[in-house]
Coordinates of C-alpha atoms in Angstrom, one line a residue:
X1 CA -42.5 -1.0 -19.8
X2 CA -39.0 -2.1 -17.8
X3 CA -35.9 -2.4 -19.7
X4 CA -33.7 -6.1 -20.0
X5 CA -31.0 -3.7 -18.5
X6 CA -33.0 -3.3 -15.3
X7 CA -33.5 -6.5 -15.2
X8 CA -30.3 -8.0 -15.1
X9 CA -29.3 -5.4 -12.6
X10 CA -32.0 -5.9 -10.4
X11 CA -31.0 -9.7 -10.4
X12 CA -27.4 -8.1 -9.6
X13 CA -28.1 -6.4 -6.6
X14 CA -30.0 -9.3 -5.4
X15 CA -27.3 -11.6 -5.7
X16 CA -25.0 -9.0 -4.3
X17 CA -26.9 -8.9 -0.8
X18 CA -27.4 -12.3 -0.9
X19 CA -23.5 -12.0 -1.1
X20 CA -23.9 -9.7 1.6
X21 CA -25.6 -11.6 4.0
X22 CA -23.0 -14.8 4.0
X23 CA -20.2 -13.0 4.8
X24 CA -21.6 -11.1 7.4
X25 CA -22.8 -14.4 9.0
X26 CA -19.0 -16.4 8.2
X27 CA -18.1 -12.9 9.6
X28 CA -19.8 -13.2 12.7
X29 CA -19.3 -16.8 13.5
X30 CA -15.3 -16.2 13.0
X31 CA -15.9 -13.0 15.7
X32 CA -18.0 -15.9 18.5
X33 CA -15.3 -18.2 17.0
X34 CA -12.7 -15.8 19.2
X35 CA -14.8 -14.6 21.7
X36 CA -16.1 -18.6 22.7
X37 CA -12.7 -20.2 21.3
X38 CA -15.7 -21.8 19.5
X39 CA -13.7 -24.7 17.5
X40 CA -16.4 -26.0 15.9
X41 CA -17.7 -22.4 14.7
X42 CA -14.0 -21.6 13.1
X43 CA -13.8 -24.8 10.7
X44 CA -17.6 -24.2 9.7
X45 CA -16.3 -20.3 8.6
X46 CA -13.3 -21.8 6.3
X47 CA -15.7 -24.5 5.0
X48 CA -18.2 -22.2 4.1
X49 CA -16.1 -20.1 1.9
X50 CA -16.4 -21.7 -1.3
X51 CA -19.9 -20.3 -1.1
X52 CA -19.1 -17.0 -0.9
X53 CA -16.5 -17.8 -3.7
X54 CA -18.9 -18.6 -5.7
X55 CA -21.3 -15.6 -5.5
X56 CA -18.4 -13.6 -6.5
X57 CA -17.2 -15.8 -10.0
X58 CA -20.3 -15.6 -11.2
X59 CA -21.0 -11.9 -10.1
X60 CA -18.4 -10.8 -12.3
X61 CA -19.5 -12.9 -15.3
X62 CA -22.5 -11.7 -14.9
X63 CA -21.3 -7.8 -14.9
X64 CA -18.9 -8.8 -17.4
X65 CA -21.6 -10.6 -19.9
X66 CA -24.2 -6.9 -19.0
X67 CA -20.9 -4.4 -20.1
X68 CA -20.1 -6.9 -23.4
X69 CA -23.8 -7.5 -24.2
X70 CA -25.8 -4.1 -23.2
X71 CA -22.8 -1.3 -23.4
X72 CA -24.6 0.3 -20.3
X73 CA -24.1 4.1 -19.8
X74 CA -24.1 6.5 -17.2
X75 CA -26.3 5.8 -14.0
X76 CA -26.4 2.0 -15.4
X77 CA -22.4 1.6 -16.0
X78 CA -22.0 2.9 -12.7
X79 CA -23.5 0.4 -11.0
X80 CA -22.5 -2.4 -12.7
X81 CA -19.3 -1.6 -12.2
X82 CA -20.0 -0.6 -8.2
X83 CA -21.5 -4.4 -8.1
X84 CA -18.5 -6.0 -9.3
X85 CA -15.6 -3.6 -7.2
X86 CA -18.0 -4.4 -4.9
X87 CA -18.2 -8.0 -4.6
X88 CA -14.4 -8.3 -4.8
X89 CA -14.4 -6.1 -1.5
X90 CA -16.7 -8.4 0.0
X91 CA -15.2 -11.6 -1.0
X92 CA -12.1 -10.0 0.7
X93 CA -14.0 -9.9 3.7
X94 CA -15.3 -13.7 3.8
X95 CA -11.1 -14.1 3.0
X96 CA -10.2 -12.0 6.2
X97 CA -13.1 -14.6 7.9
X98 CA -11.5 -17.4 7.2
X99 CA -8.0 -16.2 8.7
X100 CA -9.6 -15.3 12.0
X101 CA -10.9 -18.7 11.7
X102 CA -7.4 -20.6 11.5
X103 CA -5.9 -18.2 14.1
X104 CA -8.4 -19.4 16.2
X105 CA -8.2 -22.8 15.8
X106 CA -3.9 -21.9 17.2
X107 CA -5.1 -19.9 20.1
X108 CA -3.8 -21.5 23.5
X109 CA -6.7 -20.8 26.3
X110 CA -4.5 -20.4 28.8
X111 CA -2.1 -18.1 27.2
X112 CA -5.3 -15.9 26.3
X113 CA -5.3 -12.6 27.8
X114 CA -8.6 -10.9 29.1
X115 CA -8.0 -7.2 28.0
X116 CA -7.0 -7.8 24.4
X117 CA -9.8 -10.2 24.0
X118 CA -12.4 -7.7 25.4
X119 CA -11.0 -5.1 22.4
X120 CA -10.9 -7.8 20.0
X121 CA -14.4 -8.8 21.3
X122 CA -15.1 -4.6 20.8
X123 CA -13.7 -4.4 17.5
X124 CA -15.5 -7.1 15.9
X125 CA -17.9 -5.9 17.3
X126 CA -17.6 -2.8 15.9
X127 CA -17.5 -4.6 12.4
X128 CA -20.3 -6.5 11.9
X129 CA -22.4 -3.2 12.7
X130 CA -20.1 -1.6 10.2
X131 CA -20.7 -4.3 7.3
X132 CA -24.7 -4.5 8.3
X133 CA -25.2 -0.9 7.9
X134 CA -23.3 -0.8 4.8
X135 CA -25.3 -4.0 3.3
X136 CA -28.2 -1.4 4.6
X137 CA -27.4 1.8 2.6
X138 CA -25.9 -0.4 -0.4
X139 CA -29.7 -1.6 -0.7
X140 CA -30.9 2.2 0.0
X141 CA -28.8 3.8 -2.4
X142 CA -27.8 6.0 0.8
X143 CA -24.4 7.4 0.2
X144 CA -24.7 9.6 3.0
X145 CA -25.2 6.7 5.4
X146 CA -22.3 5.4 3.5
X147 CA -20.2 7.9 4.6
X148 CA -21.1 7.7 8.3
X149 CA -20.1 4.4 8.3
X150 CA -16.9 5.0 6.8
X151 CA -16.0 7.1 9.5
X152 CA -16.8 4.7 12.1
X153 CA -13.8 2.6 10.8
X154 CA -11.4 5.0 12.8
X155 CA -12.2 3.5 15.9
X156 CA -10.7 0.0 14.9
X157 CA -7.8 1.8 13.9
X158 CA -7.7 3.1 17.4
X159 CA -8.1 -0.4 19.3
X160 CA -6.2 -1.8 16.6
X161 CA -3.2 0.1 17.9
X162 CA -4.3 -1.0 21.8
X163 CA -4.2 -4.4 21.0
X164 CA -0.9 -3.9 19.3
X165 CA 0.7 -1.8 22.4
X166 CA -1.0 -5.1 24.8
X167 CA 0.0 -7.5 22.2
X168 CA 4.0 -6.1 22.2
X169 CA 4.3 -5.8 26.0
X170 CA 2.9 -9.1 26.4
X171 CA 5.2 -10.5 24.5
X172 CA 8.0 -8.5 25.8
X173 CA 7.7 -9.7 29.6
X174 CA 6.4 -13.4 28.9
X175 CA 8.5 -15.6 26.3
X176 CA 5.5 -18.3 26.4
X177 CA 2.7 -15.7 24.9
X178 CA 5.0 -15.3 21.4
X179 CA 3.0 -17.3 19.8
X180 CA -0.4 -16.7 21.0
X181 CA 0.6 -13.3 20.5
X182 CA 1.0 -13.3 16.6
X183 CA -2.0 -15.2 16.9
X184 CA -3.9 -12.0 18.7
X185 CA -1.6 -9.7 15.7
X186 CA -3.0 -11.3 13.2
X187 CA -6.8 -11.2 13.8
X188 CA -6.5 -7.7 14.9
X189 CA -5.4 -7.0 11.5
X190 CA -7.7 -9.0 9.7
X191 CA -10.2 -7.0 11.9
X192 CA -8.6 -3.9 10.8
X193 CA -8.3 -5.1 7.1
X194 CA -11.9 -6.1 6.9
X195 CA -13.1 -2.1 8.1
X196 CA -10.9 -0.8 5.5
X197 CA -13.0 -3.4 2.8
X198 CA -16.3 -1.8 4.2
X199 CA -15.0 1.8 3.3
X200 CA -14.2 0.6 0.0
X201 CA -18.4 -0.8 -0.2
X202 CA -18.9 2.6 1.7
X203 CA -17.0 4.5 -1.6
X204 CA -18.5 2.3 -4.1
X205 CA -22.2 3.4 -2.8
X206 CA -20.8 7.2 -3.1
X207 CA -19.8 6.9 -6.6
X208 CA -23.0 4.6 -7.8
X209 CA -24.9 7.8 -7.0
X210 CA -22.4 10.6 -7.6
X211 CA -20.8 9.2 -10.2
X212 CA -17.1 10.3 -9.0
X213 CA -14.3 8.1 -6.7
X214 CA -14.5 9.7 -3.4
X215 CA -12.0 8.5 -0.6
X216 CA -13.8 7.7 2.8
X217 CA -12.1 7.5 6.2
X218 CA -9.3 9.1 5.2
X219 CA -8.6 12.0 7.1
X220 CA -10.0 14.4 4.0
X221 CA -13.9 14.7 4.6

């Protein structure tokens, strides 16, 4: 006989994945907006953020109810806490997608740099691959896959440093590039932070499976 708490946690899992797919779609559209200078896509990302916020608020409310009314223990408690914490990470990922979209609206086509665009595109693709994989790992509670995904964040950090170096060099040599340079740095920073939040979700998967908090992607593996 299925326990009532099992049904409730399953509903939480399903909404978390739904939220994750919404966030993935927003981030994908934001990165598309950067690559193609798509102003319409950028505005759609901004407008869609309210729906994602609604998911987080609902998950926060339902997890609090389960903890208060069901008093979960052991694995049930770990998974409930993980969903609460990981949904907050998803919401912050969505915030970064919105910030990227806002930066796209400020970039001027005539001052864009092909090398930076290429690196940002590569960084964006890596973040999207990480997010897609982490949702799979979460669905399967695959802690080994979660660790592998977190390790990929190193590539984002390396690209961020290259983008920063190239951008600052152009700002020094081309004063008219200052505004665009700042926008590029902000976009790269939002992507770098996105990788960090995906790594956080990976840590919550490990916590659900093993019952301990493990820092991933921080040179301690």
